[in-house]
Amino acid sequence: MKKTAHTWAMYGIALAIPVIFFLLFELILRVVDYGQEYPLFIDNPSHPEYQLPRPDIIKRYFAQNQQAAQPTVSMEANFLLNTKPDNGFRLFVQGGSTAAGYPYGLGASLAGMLDSRVRASKPGHYVEVVNTAMSAVNSYTLLDF
């Protein structure tokens, strides 16, 4: 069966309709400023030259009326300078509960061990290892970070 130009045009229209729908939907949501923005890093209130991972970042994935359904997980406070120094070396660790160091905490986490190893191997550098790992997350959450 030979496909005509009309058939190909219909395929194109059929594929374009859902794409256009979601683009328009996204545009409308942005114009009316729907939802809240939860940036991954916030300014440190006590030291403005530093930032830290937002402790309530899990709210990004749950609606306000679902507070009871939110898991009680958060990131440990890791401070990083607003601007990386010239001799700075900054690493970010992402992952789930194992990367977060569950159940032992920062000292047993991948970021804690990596921090001490990199500081020992780069003594003349300012090293920052930022742990954005958190329990009860999936790969889509990590991609969003």
Short mmCIF file of C-alpha atoms in Angstrom, two decimals:
data_model
loop_
_atom_site.label_atom_id
_atom_site.label_comp_id
_atom_site.label_asym_id
_atom_site.label_seq_id
_atom_site.Cartn_x
_atom_site.Cartn_y
_atom_site.Cartn_z
CA MET A 1 0.00 0.00 0.00
CA LYS A 2 1.50 3.30 -1.10
CA LYS A 3 1.30 6.21 1.30
CA THR A 4 0.29 9.45 -0.29
CA ALA A 5 1.25 12.97 0.70
CA HIS A 6 -2.17 13.33 2.33
CA THR A 7 -1.50 10.31 4.57
CA TRP A 8 1.87 11.71 5.67
CA ALA A 9 0.24 15.06 6.40
CA MET A 10 -2.33 13.33 8.61
CA TYR A 11 0.47 11.51 10.49
CA GLY A 12 2.19 14.85 11.01
CA ILE A 13 -0.98 16.48 12.28
CA ALA A 14 -1.72 13.52 14.57
CA LEU A 15 1.76 13.81 16.10
CA ALA A 16 1.66 17.62 16.34
CA ILE A 17 -1.68 17.89 18.16
CA PRO A 18 -0.52 16.43 21.53
CA VAL A 19 2.77 18.33 21.35
CA ILE A 20 0.99 21.63 20.68
CA PHE A 21 -1.54 20.86 23.44
CA PHE A 22 1.16 20.34 26.08
CA LEU A 23 3.18 23.34 24.91
CA LEU A 24 0.11 25.56 25.20
CA PHE A 25 -0.78 24.04 28.56
CA GLU A 26 2.75 24.70 29.85
CA LEU A 27 2.66 28.26 28.52
CA ILE A 28 -0.68 28.97 30.23
CA LEU A 29 0.59 27.56 33.54
CA ARG A 30 3.68 29.77 33.33
CA VAL A 31 1.69 32.89 32.41
CA VAL A 32 -0.71 32.50 35.35
CA ASP A 33 2.24 31.56 37.63
CA TYR A 34 0.63 28.32 38.78
CA GLY A 35 2.31 26.42 41.59
CA GLN A 36 5.28 27.28 43.72
CA GLU A 37 8.94 27.26 42.93
CA TYR A 38 11.25 25.25 45.13
CA PRO A 39 14.85 25.86 44.06
CA LEU A 40 17.35 23.18 45.06
CA PHE A 41 19.67 25.65 46.81
CA ILE A 42 18.70 28.53 49.09
CA ASP A 43 20.73 31.28 50.72
CA ASN A 44 22.00 30.50 54.18
CA PRO A 45 20.17 32.89 56.55
CA SER A 46 23.04 33.12 59.04
CA HIS A 47 25.89 33.37 56.48
CA PRO A 48 24.80 35.10 53.24
CA GLU A 49 28.00 34.16 51.39
CA TYR A 50 26.97 30.49 51.55
CA GLN A 51 24.12 28.46 50.10
CA LEU A 52 22.68 25.19 51.32
CA PRO A 53 20.37 22.54 49.87
CA ARG A 54 16.75 23.33 50.62
CA PRO A 55 15.69 21.14 53.57
CA ASP A 56 12.05 20.94 52.44
CA ILE A 57 12.81 20.12 48.80
CA ILE A 58 10.42 17.16 48.99
CA LYS A 59 7.56 19.70 48.77
CA ARG A 60 8.47 20.10 45.11
CA TYR A 61 6.90 16.72 44.41
CA PHE A 62 3.79 16.83 46.63
CA ALA A 63 0.86 19.23 46.51
CA GLN A 64 0.13 21.41 49.53
CA ASN A 65 -3.00 19.40 50.33
CA GLN A 66 -0.93 16.19 50.47
CA GLN A 67 1.17 17.17 53.49
CA ALA A 68 0.25 13.95 55.29
CA ALA A 69 1.41 11.85 52.33
CA GLN A 70 4.86 13.45 52.18
CA PRO A 71 7.68 11.20 53.29
CA THR A 72 9.68 12.58 56.19
CA VAL A 73 12.97 12.84 54.33
CA SER A 74 15.30 15.75 53.84
CA MET A 75 18.84 16.50 52.81
CA GLU A 76 21.61 17.10 55.29
CA ALA A 77 22.88 20.66 55.38
CA ASN A 78 25.92 21.01 53.13
CA PHE A 79 27.21 24.53 52.77
CA LEU A 80 28.73 25.78 49.54
CA LEU A 81 30.04 29.20 48.63
CA ASN A 82 27.90 31.35 46.34
CA THR A 83 30.86 31.74 44.00
CA LYS A 84 33.39 28.98 43.62
CA PRO A 85 36.97 30.12 44.34
CA ASP A 86 39.57 29.93 41.57
CA ASN A 87 41.30 27.03 43.30
CA GLY A 88 37.94 25.45 44.15
CA PHE A 89 36.94 21.90 43.39
CA ARG A 90 33.21 21.24 43.68
CA LEU A 91 31.61 17.77 43.54
CA PHE A 92 27.92 16.92 43.74
CA VAL A 93 26.70 13.54 44.97
CA GLN A 94 23.25 12.36 43.94
CA GLY A 95 21.45 9.19 44.82
CA GLY A 96 19.09 7.50 47.18
CA SER A 97 19.37 6.34 50.77
CA THR A 98 22.75 4.65 50.35
CA ALA A 99 24.36 7.77 48.88
CA ALA A 100 22.76 9.81 51.67
CA GLY A 101 24.45 7.57 54.24
CA TYR A 102 21.31 6.01 55.64
CA PRO A 103 21.14 5.02 58.48
CA TYR A 104 24.51 6.35 59.70
CA GLY A 105 24.53 9.95 58.48
CA LEU A 106 27.07 12.18 56.79
CA GLY A 107 30.16 10.48 58.22
CA ALA A 108 29.26 7.19 56.54
CA SER A 109 27.83 8.65 53.36
CA LEU A 110 29.49 8.58 49.98
CA ALA A 111 29.83 12.38 50.13
CA GLY A 112 31.48 12.30 53.56
CA MET A 113 34.04 9.72 52.49
CA LEU A 114 34.60 11.41 49.14
CA ASP A 115 35.12 14.75 50.88
CA SER A 116 37.89 13.44 53.12
CA ARG A 117 39.58 11.56 50.25
CA VAL A 118 39.53 14.51 47.84
CA ARG A 119 40.75 16.95 50.52
CA ALA A 120 43.66 14.61 51.25
CA SER A 121 44.57 14.25 47.56
CA LYS A 122 44.19 17.99 46.72
CA PRO A 123 45.71 19.85 49.68
CA GLY A 124 46.09 23.19 47.86
CA HIS A 125 42.49 23.34 46.68
CA TYR A 126 39.27 24.49 48.29
CA VAL A 127 37.12 21.33 48.14
CA GLU A 128 33.33 21.31 48.40
CA VAL A 129 31.41 18.04 48.24
CA VAL A 130 27.69 18.73 48.16
CA ASN A 131 25.40 15.85 48.99
CA THR A 132 21.98 16.13 47.33
CA ALA A 133 21.17 12.47 48.01
CA MET A 134 17.91 11.73 49.74
CA SER A 135 15.98 8.64 50.77
CA ALA A 136 12.76 7.65 49.02
CA VAL A 137 13.52 9.22 45.64
CA ASN A 138 13.65 7.83 42.14
CA SER A 139 15.72 8.63 39.05
CA TYR A 140 13.20 11.24 37.85
CA THR A 141 13.77 13.21 41.05
CA LEU A 142 17.53 13.06 40.55
CA LEU A 143 17.16 14.21 36.96
CA ASP A 144 15.10 17.16 38.19
CA PHE A 145 17.90 18.22 40.54
#
